[in-house]
Amino acid sequence: MHQVYVDIIVSAIIEQFFSEEHFYLEHLNIDKDQWENWKNGRGNLNNEDMQKVKSLFTDYEWMLTQKIMRQTVLFPEKRNIAVSEYKRLKTMIARKWMKSDVGRAELLPFNNSIQDDEGFINLKVSIAYGEWGFDDIITFRLPSKLQPQLEGSKVELLDWMDENLMETYVMD
């Protein structure tokens, strides 16, 4: 199960920071040995660093990673597809939220100048419950060339998500 956990985290790091090295050196301020020891289960990250790792995910995405990891315990054959399954489920859930009219989508700028330079945008799909801090949120990093297609009406966005989100996000 530890390897599935690491694989999902590394996938999120590459999606958001483009390299593990940039993440552990610049974001966690640790060296390669500490990072590799943690990845290989031979060491721990301190609580502050683990919070930084967890911040790669929204609360809803973090919950989804826990469910994926639990599934790989029950079905070991799913271990090799855990990352793609995580991404597939994110897209499926976001599409269902949008189709049910409870979901809201918006484009967000990146918090990291590296992504801006590389030409990516964030698509945020959320459900608001009217209680501060309890919204469910799923985010996707997508090529910025898609921005004109995503800025239309809700119907156009929903159509785009139905036709393209799985292919664009999961296969990326």
Coordinates of C-alpha atoms in Angstrom, one line a residue:
M1 CA 0.0 0.0 0.0
H2 CA 2.9 2.4 0.7
Q3 CA 4.0 2.3 -2.9
V4 CA 0.5 3.3 -4.1
Y5 CA 0.5 6.2 -1.7
V6 CA 3.8 7.3 -3.0
D7 CA 2.8 6.9 -6.6
I8 CA -0.3 9.1 -6.2
I9 CA 1.7 11.7 -4.4
V10 CA 4.5 11.8 -7.0
S11 CA 1.9 12.1 -9.8
A12 CA 0.4 15.1 -8.0
I13 CA 3.9 16.6 -7.5
I14 CA 4.8 16.2 -11.2
E15 CA 1.4 17.7 -12.2
Q16 CA 1.9 20.7 -10.0
F17 CA 5.6 21.2 -9.8
F18 CA 6.9 19.3 -12.9
S19 CA 9.6 17.6 -11.0
E20 CA 10.1 15.8 -7.7
E21 CA 13.5 17.6 -7.3
H22 CA 11.9 21.0 -7.5
F23 CA 9.3 20.0 -5.0
Y24 CA 11.6 18.5 -2.3
L25 CA 14.3 21.1 -2.7
E26 CA 12.2 24.3 -3.0
H27 CA 8.9 23.4 -1.3
L28 CA 10.0 21.0 1.4
N29 CA 13.6 22.2 1.8
I30 CA 15.0 18.7 2.2
D31 CA 17.7 16.9 0.3
K32 CA 17.4 14.0 -2.2
D33 CA 18.4 11.4 0.4
Q34 CA 15.7 12.4 2.9
W35 CA 13.1 12.4 0.0
E36 CA 14.2 9.0 -1.3
N37 CA 14.3 7.5 2.2
W38 CA 10.7 8.7 2.7
K39 CA 9.6 7.3 -0.7
N40 CA 11.2 4.0 0.1
G41 CA 9.7 3.7 3.6
R42 CA 13.0 4.1 5.3
G43 CA 12.3 7.5 6.9
N44 CA 9.6 9.9 7.9
L45 CA 8.9 13.5 6.9
N46 CA 8.2 15.9 9.8
N47 CA 4.6 17.0 10.4
E48 CA 5.1 20.3 8.6
D49 CA 6.5 18.6 5.5
M50 CA 3.7 16.0 5.6
Q51 CA 1.2 18.9 5.7
K52 CA 2.9 20.4 2.6
V53 CA 2.6 17.0 0.9
K54 CA -1.1 16.8 1.8
S55 CA -1.7 20.3 0.5
L56 CA -1.0 19.0 -3.0
F57 CA -4.6 17.7 -2.7
T58 CA -7.9 19.2 -1.9
D59 CA -9.7 17.6 1.1
Y60 CA -12.0 15.7 -1.3
E61 CA -9.0 14.5 -3.4
W62 CA -7.2 13.4 -0.3
M63 CA -10.2 11.4 0.7
L64 CA -10.3 9.9 -2.7
T65 CA -6.6 8.8 -2.4
Q66 CA -7.5 7.0 0.8
K67 CA -10.3 5.1 -0.9
I68 CA -8.0 4.2 -3.8
M69 CA -5.4 2.9 -1.3
R70 CA -8.0 0.9 0.5
Q71 CA -9.1 -0.7 -2.8
T72 CA -5.6 -1.7 -3.6
V73 CA -5.4 -3.6 -0.3
L74 CA -8.6 -5.4 -1.1
F75 CA -7.7 -5.9 -4.8
P76 CA -3.9 -6.1 -5.1
E77 CA -4.2 -6.3 -8.9
K78 CA -5.3 -2.6 -8.9
R79 CA -2.0 -1.5 -7.5
N80 CA -0.5 -1.0 -11.0
I81 CA -3.3 1.2 -12.1
A82 CA -3.9 3.2 -9.0
V83 CA -2.7 6.6 -10.3
S84 CA -4.8 6.3 -13.5
E85 CA -7.8 5.1 -11.5
Y86 CA -7.4 8.1 -9.2
K87 CA -7.4 10.4 -12.2
R88 CA -10.3 8.6 -13.9
L89 CA -12.4 8.8 -10.8
K90 CA -11.7 12.5 -10.3
T91 CA -12.9 13.2 -13.9
M92 CA -16.0 10.9 -13.5
I93 CA -17.0 12.6 -10.2
A94 CA -16.5 16.1 -11.5
R95 CA -18.6 15.3 -14.6
K96 CA -21.4 13.9 -12.3
W97 CA -21.3 17.0 -10.1
M98 CA -21.6 19.2 -13.2
K99 CA -24.4 17.2 -14.8
S100 CA -26.4 17.2 -11.6
D101 CA -26.4 21.0 -11.5
V102 CA -24.8 21.1 -8.0
G103 CA -21.3 21.5 -9.4
R104 CA -19.7 24.8 -10.2
A105 CA -16.6 25.1 -12.5
E106 CA -14.1 27.9 -12.6
L107 CA -10.7 28.5 -14.1
L108 CA -8.0 29.4 -11.5
P109 CA -4.6 30.9 -12.0
F110 CA -1.7 28.8 -10.7
N111 CA -0.1 29.6 -7.4
N112 CA 3.3 28.5 -8.8
S113 CA 5.1 30.6 -11.4
I114 CA 6.5 27.5 -13.0
Q115 CA 3.1 26.4 -14.3
D116 CA 2.4 29.9 -15.6
D117 CA 5.6 29.8 -17.6
E118 CA 4.7 26.3 -19.0
G119 CA 1.2 27.3 -20.2
F120 CA -1.2 25.5 -17.9
I121 CA -4.5 26.4 -16.2
N122 CA -6.4 25.0 -13.3
L123 CA -10.0 23.9 -13.7
K124 CA -11.7 23.8 -10.3
V125 CA -15.0 21.9 -10.0
S126 CA -16.7 22.2 -6.6
I127 CA -19.9 21.7 -4.6
A128 CA -20.8 24.3 -2.1
Y129 CA -22.7 23.4 1.0
G130 CA -23.1 26.9 2.5
E131 CA -20.8 26.2 5.4
W132 CA -17.4 27.8 5.4
G133 CA -14.6 25.3 4.7
F134 CA -16.8 22.3 3.8
D135 CA -17.0 22.6 0.1
D136 CA -15.9 19.6 -1.9
I137 CA -13.4 20.5 -4.6
I138 CA -11.6 18.7 -7.4
T139 CA -8.9 20.4 -9.5
F140 CA -7.4 19.6 -12.8
R141 CA -4.2 21.0 -14.4
L142 CA -4.9 21.4 -18.1
P143 CA -3.0 23.0 -21.0
S144 CA -3.7 26.7 -21.3
K145 CA -4.5 26.3 -25.0
L146 CA -7.9 24.9 -23.8
Q147 CA -8.8 28.0 -21.9
P148 CA -11.0 29.5 -24.8
Q149 CA -13.0 26.2 -24.9
L150 CA -13.5 26.3 -21.1
E151 CA -14.6 29.9 -20.8
G152 CA -18.0 29.5 -22.5
S153 CA -21.4 28.8 -21.0
K154 CA -22.0 26.1 -18.5
V155 CA -23.6 23.9 -21.2
E156 CA -20.5 24.3 -23.4
L157 CA -18.2 23.5 -20.4
L158 CA -20.3 20.4 -19.6
D159 CA -20.2 19.3 -23.2
W160 CA -16.4 19.8 -23.2
M161 CA -16.0 17.9 -19.9
D162 CA -18.1 15.0 -21.3
E163 CA -16.2 14.8 -24.5
N164 CA -12.6 15.7 -23.5
L165 CA -11.8 15.8 -19.8
M166 CA -11.1 12.1 -19.4
E167 CA -8.8 12.1 -22.4
T168 CA -7.1 15.4 -21.7
Y169 CA -6.5 14.8 -17.9
V170 CA -6.1 11.1 -17.5
M171 CA -4.0 10.5 -20.5
D172 CA -1.8 13.5 -19.8

